Short mmCIF file of C-alpha atoms in Angstrom, two decimals:
data_model
loop_
_atom_site.label_atom_id
_atom_site.label_comp_id
_atom_site.label_asym_id
_atom_site.label_seq_id
_atom_site.Cartn_x
_atom_site.Cartn_y
_atom_site.Cartn_z
CA MET A 20 -13.55 -6.12 -9.62
CA THR A 21 -11.04 -3.36 -10.21
CA LYS A 22 -8.03 -4.15 -12.18
CA ILE A 23 -4.78 -2.28 -11.35
CA GLU A 24 -2.26 -2.01 -14.16
CA SER A 25 -0.58 1.18 -13.39
CA VAL A 26 -0.93 4.07 -10.62
CA THR A 27 0.08 7.50 -11.44
CA GLY A 28 0.58 10.29 -8.97
CA THR A 29 2.87 12.45 -7.24
CA GLY A 30 5.16 10.98 -4.75
CA ILE A 31 6.15 11.45 -0.97
CA PRO A 32 9.75 10.69 0.09
CA LEU A 33 10.27 8.45 2.91
CA LEU A 34 13.56 6.70 2.08
CA LEU A 35 14.22 5.30 5.62
CA ASP A 36 14.86 1.76 6.49
CA ASP A 37 13.13 -0.45 8.86
CA ILE A 38 9.88 1.63 8.98
CA ASP A 39 7.69 -0.76 11.47
CA THR A 40 3.88 -0.71 11.54
CA ASP A 41 4.12 0.94 15.00
CA ARG A 42 5.56 3.94 13.38
CA ILE A 43 3.10 3.79 10.64
CA ILE A 44 -0.01 3.67 12.62
CA PRO A 45 0.92 3.72 16.66
CA ALA A 46 -0.88 1.14 18.79
CA ARG A 47 -3.28 3.39 20.24
CA PHE A 48 -5.44 3.46 17.33
CA LEU A 49 -5.79 -0.17 17.06
CA ARG A 50 -8.99 0.28 18.93
CA CYS A 51 -10.86 1.39 16.18
CA VAL A 52 -14.00 -0.21 15.21
CA THR A 53 -13.63 0.63 11.41
CA PHE A 54 -10.51 2.00 9.41
CA GLU A 55 -12.37 5.24 8.44
CA GLY A 56 -10.25 8.43 9.88
CA LEU A 57 -6.90 6.36 10.37
CA GLY A 58 -5.52 8.23 7.32
CA GLU A 59 -5.08 11.36 9.74
CA HIS A 60 -2.99 9.40 12.19
CA ALA A 61 -0.59 8.01 9.69
CA PHE A 62 3.02 8.45 11.31
CA GLU A 63 1.62 10.57 14.10
CA ASP A 64 4.25 10.03 16.63
CA ASP A 65 6.96 10.47 14.08
CA ARG A 66 5.19 13.72 13.03
CA LEU A 67 5.04 14.98 16.58
CA GLN A 68 8.78 14.42 17.05
CA ASP A 69 9.84 15.64 13.64
CA PRO A 70 8.61 19.02 12.50
CA ASP A 71 9.96 18.49 9.24
CA HIS A 72 8.25 15.02 8.75
CA PRO A 73 7.10 14.61 4.93
CA PHE A 74 3.47 13.89 5.85
CA ASP A 75 3.17 17.10 7.28
CA LYS A 76 4.74 18.90 4.66
CA PRO A 77 2.29 21.07 2.35
CA GLN A 78 3.91 20.12 -0.96
CA TYR A 79 3.27 16.39 -0.26
CA GLN A 80 -0.57 16.52 0.76
CA ASN A 81 -1.70 15.24 -2.48
CA ALA A 82 0.69 12.82 -2.98
CA SER A 83 -0.27 9.07 -3.74
CA ILE A 84 3.10 7.18 -4.33
CA LEU A 85 5.19 6.62 -1.28
CA ILE A 86 8.96 6.06 -1.64
CA GLY A 87 10.37 3.93 1.27
CA GLY A 88 13.60 2.13 1.96
CA ARG A 89 14.49 -1.40 2.92
CA ASN A 90 12.11 -3.54 5.10
CA PHE A 91 9.28 -1.23 5.20
CA GLY A 92 6.44 -2.30 7.04
CA CYS A 93 8.46 -4.60 9.49
CA GLY A 94 7.01 -5.32 13.13
CA SER A 95 3.48 -6.46 13.78
CA SER A 96 1.12 -7.74 11.41
CA ARG A 97 -1.57 -5.27 11.81
CA GLU A 98 -3.79 -4.29 8.96
CA HIS A 99 -4.30 -0.94 10.32
CA ALA A 100 -0.80 0.24 9.07
CA PRO A 101 -1.60 -0.23 5.05
CA GLN A 102 -5.01 0.85 5.84
CA SER A 103 -3.97 4.28 7.33
CA LEU A 104 -1.97 4.68 4.43
CA ILE A 105 -4.76 4.17 1.99
CA ARG A 106 -6.92 6.73 4.02
CA TRP A 107 -4.05 9.23 4.02
CA GLY A 108 -4.06 8.89 -0.07
CA ILE A 109 -1.41 6.44 -0.82
CA GLN A 110 -2.37 4.29 -3.87
CA ALA A 111 1.25 2.59 -4.48
CA ILE A 112 4.40 2.14 -2.38
CA ILE A 113 8.15 1.81 -4.17
CA ALA A 114 10.73 0.75 -1.55
CA GLU A 115 13.47 -1.64 -1.59
CA SER A 116 11.86 -4.37 0.44
CA TYR A 117 8.93 -5.33 2.54
CA ALA A 118 8.18 -7.18 5.57
CA GLU A 119 6.07 -10.13 4.37
CA ILE A 120 2.82 -9.68 6.07
CA PHE A 121 2.79 -6.13 5.28
CA PHE A 122 3.42 -6.81 1.83
CA GLY A 123 0.48 -9.26 1.69
CA ASN A 124 -1.92 -6.93 3.38
CA CYS A 125 -1.03 -4.22 0.68
CA THR A 126 -1.61 -6.41 -2.05
CA SER A 127 -4.86 -7.73 -0.88
CA LEU A 128 -6.00 -4.09 -0.32
CA GLY A 129 -5.09 -3.11 -3.82
CA VAL A 130 -1.93 -1.40 -3.27
CA PRO A 131 0.90 -2.25 -5.41
CA ALA A 132 4.10 -2.45 -3.55
CA VAL A 133 6.89 -2.72 -5.74
CA CYS A 134 10.55 -3.13 -5.18
CA ALA A 135 13.13 -0.90 -6.83
CA SER A 136 17.23 -0.53 -6.38
CA ARG A 137 18.30 1.77 -3.78
CA LYS A 138 20.00 3.68 -6.41
CA ALA A 139 16.74 4.30 -8.08
CA LEU A 140 14.99 5.02 -4.97
CA GLU A 141 17.61 7.58 -4.10
CA GLN A 142 17.23 9.07 -7.43
CA LEU A 143 13.22 9.18 -7.12
CA ASP A 144 13.82 10.68 -3.74
CA GLN A 145 15.83 13.63 -5.14
CA THR A 146 13.37 14.26 -7.87
CA VAL A 147 10.49 14.64 -5.52
CA LYS A 148 12.33 16.55 -3.23
CA ALA A 149 13.15 18.85 -5.93
CA ASN A 150 9.95 18.89 -7.88
CA PRO A 151 6.84 17.62 -5.52
CA ASP A 152 4.79 17.93 -8.79
CA GLN A 153 6.55 15.57 -10.89
CA GLU A 154 4.22 12.74 -11.40
CA ILE A 155 5.31 9.03 -11.04
CA THR A 156 3.96 6.01 -12.56
CA VAL A 157 4.21 2.65 -11.35
CA ASP A 158 3.41 0.35 -14.33
CA LEU A 159 2.67 -2.92 -13.45
CA LEU A 160 2.27 -4.48 -17.13
CA ALA A 161 5.68 -3.30 -17.89
CA MET A 162 7.25 -3.62 -14.39
CA LYS A 163 8.54 -0.04 -14.65
CA VAL A 164 8.80 3.22 -12.48
CA ARG A 165 8.71 6.29 -14.64
CA CYS A 166 9.25 9.76 -13.51
CA GLY A 167 9.79 12.44 -16.07
CA ASP A 168 12.86 11.23 -18.15
CA GLN A 169 13.70 8.66 -15.65
CA GLU A 170 12.71 5.09 -16.06
CA PHE A 171 13.71 2.19 -13.67
CA ASP A 172 13.06 -1.40 -13.16
CA CYS A 173 10.73 -2.64 -10.49
CA THR A 174 9.93 -6.06 -9.37
CA LEU A 175 6.70 -7.78 -7.81
CA PRO A 176 6.05 -11.48 -7.33
CA ASP A 177 4.14 -12.74 -10.29
CA ASN A 178 1.27 -13.88 -7.98
CA ALA A 179 0.79 -10.55 -6.65
CA ARG A 180 1.41 -8.84 -10.06
CA SER A 181 -1.47 -11.15 -11.20
CA ALA A 182 -3.90 -10.64 -8.54
CA LEU A 183 -3.45 -6.94 -9.15
CA THR A 184 -3.67 -6.74 -12.78
CA THR A 185 -6.72 -9.17 -13.10
CA GLY A 186 -8.59 -7.65 -10.34
CA THR A 187 -8.62 -10.76 -8.34
CA TYR A 188 -6.68 -9.25 -5.15
CA ASP A 189 -10.28 -8.36 -3.67
CA PHE A 190 -11.18 -11.40 -1.99
CA LEU A 191 -14.66 -10.01 -1.01
CA ALA A 192 -15.28 -9.26 -4.74
CA GLN A 193 -14.40 -12.84 -5.73
CA LEU A 194 -16.77 -14.08 -3.22
CA LEU A 195 -19.69 -11.83 -4.02
CA LYS A 196 -18.96 -12.81 -7.70
CA SER A 197 -19.57 -16.29 -7.14
CA THR A 198 -22.69 -15.52 -4.94
CA ASP A 199 -24.86 -18.31 -7.34
CA GLU A 200 -22.32 -20.84 -7.34
CA ILE A 201 -22.02 -20.56 -3.59
CA LYS A 202 -25.74 -20.90 -3.29
CA ASP A 203 -25.90 -23.99 -5.46
CA ARG A 204 -23.25 -25.45 -3.69
CA ALA A 205 -24.77 -24.90 -0.18
CA ALA A 206 -28.23 -26.50 -1.62
CA ASP A 207 -26.11 -29.50 -2.13
CA VAL A 208 -24.57 -29.74 1.47
CA PRO A 209 -26.84 -31.94 4.09
CA TYR A 210 -25.73 -29.83 7.11
CA PHE A 211 -27.22 -26.63 5.37
CA THR A 212 -30.53 -28.23 4.01
CA SER A 213 -31.07 -30.99 6.55
CA PHE A 214 -31.80 -28.70 9.63
CA ALA A 215 -34.74 -26.38 9.70
#
């Protein structure tokens, strides 16, 4: 299981409030059988309406840290939203707050979704716009966001932080790691052993 103790990369500024999952990935893309290819459709409708959308700007195409606003990921509970961001290249999100289900989906997919103050977000937003190549580090051990000579506090619930930093956020990996224990237990359950 992969431990996620920090994420470093360039940022993409999207400092807007109440970005809902319908905007992150429009509903017409929910019919997919797998999540492959969803990244190219992240914010598709917003991008069609706004020719200046950050997800279309060349200077942000290799960004891996999204800077959002308040109540990021609100709306429906679709896992497609964080999946599309991951497939676009996002590895961490820094925002003022998150919708609960979106936050849980991010954590279970290994994407740290940390909170920072509005002032910190505004400073990060300005820095990234002025210098898109400036790296940002989200440090889950120190609970700090670093960007050049700037350093900000960030927060993450203890259970999410522990799951990410110990690698136990990946439920499938946990299940596969316990294969022998599961087989041993199944051998003792009459329901599995009494019917041929």
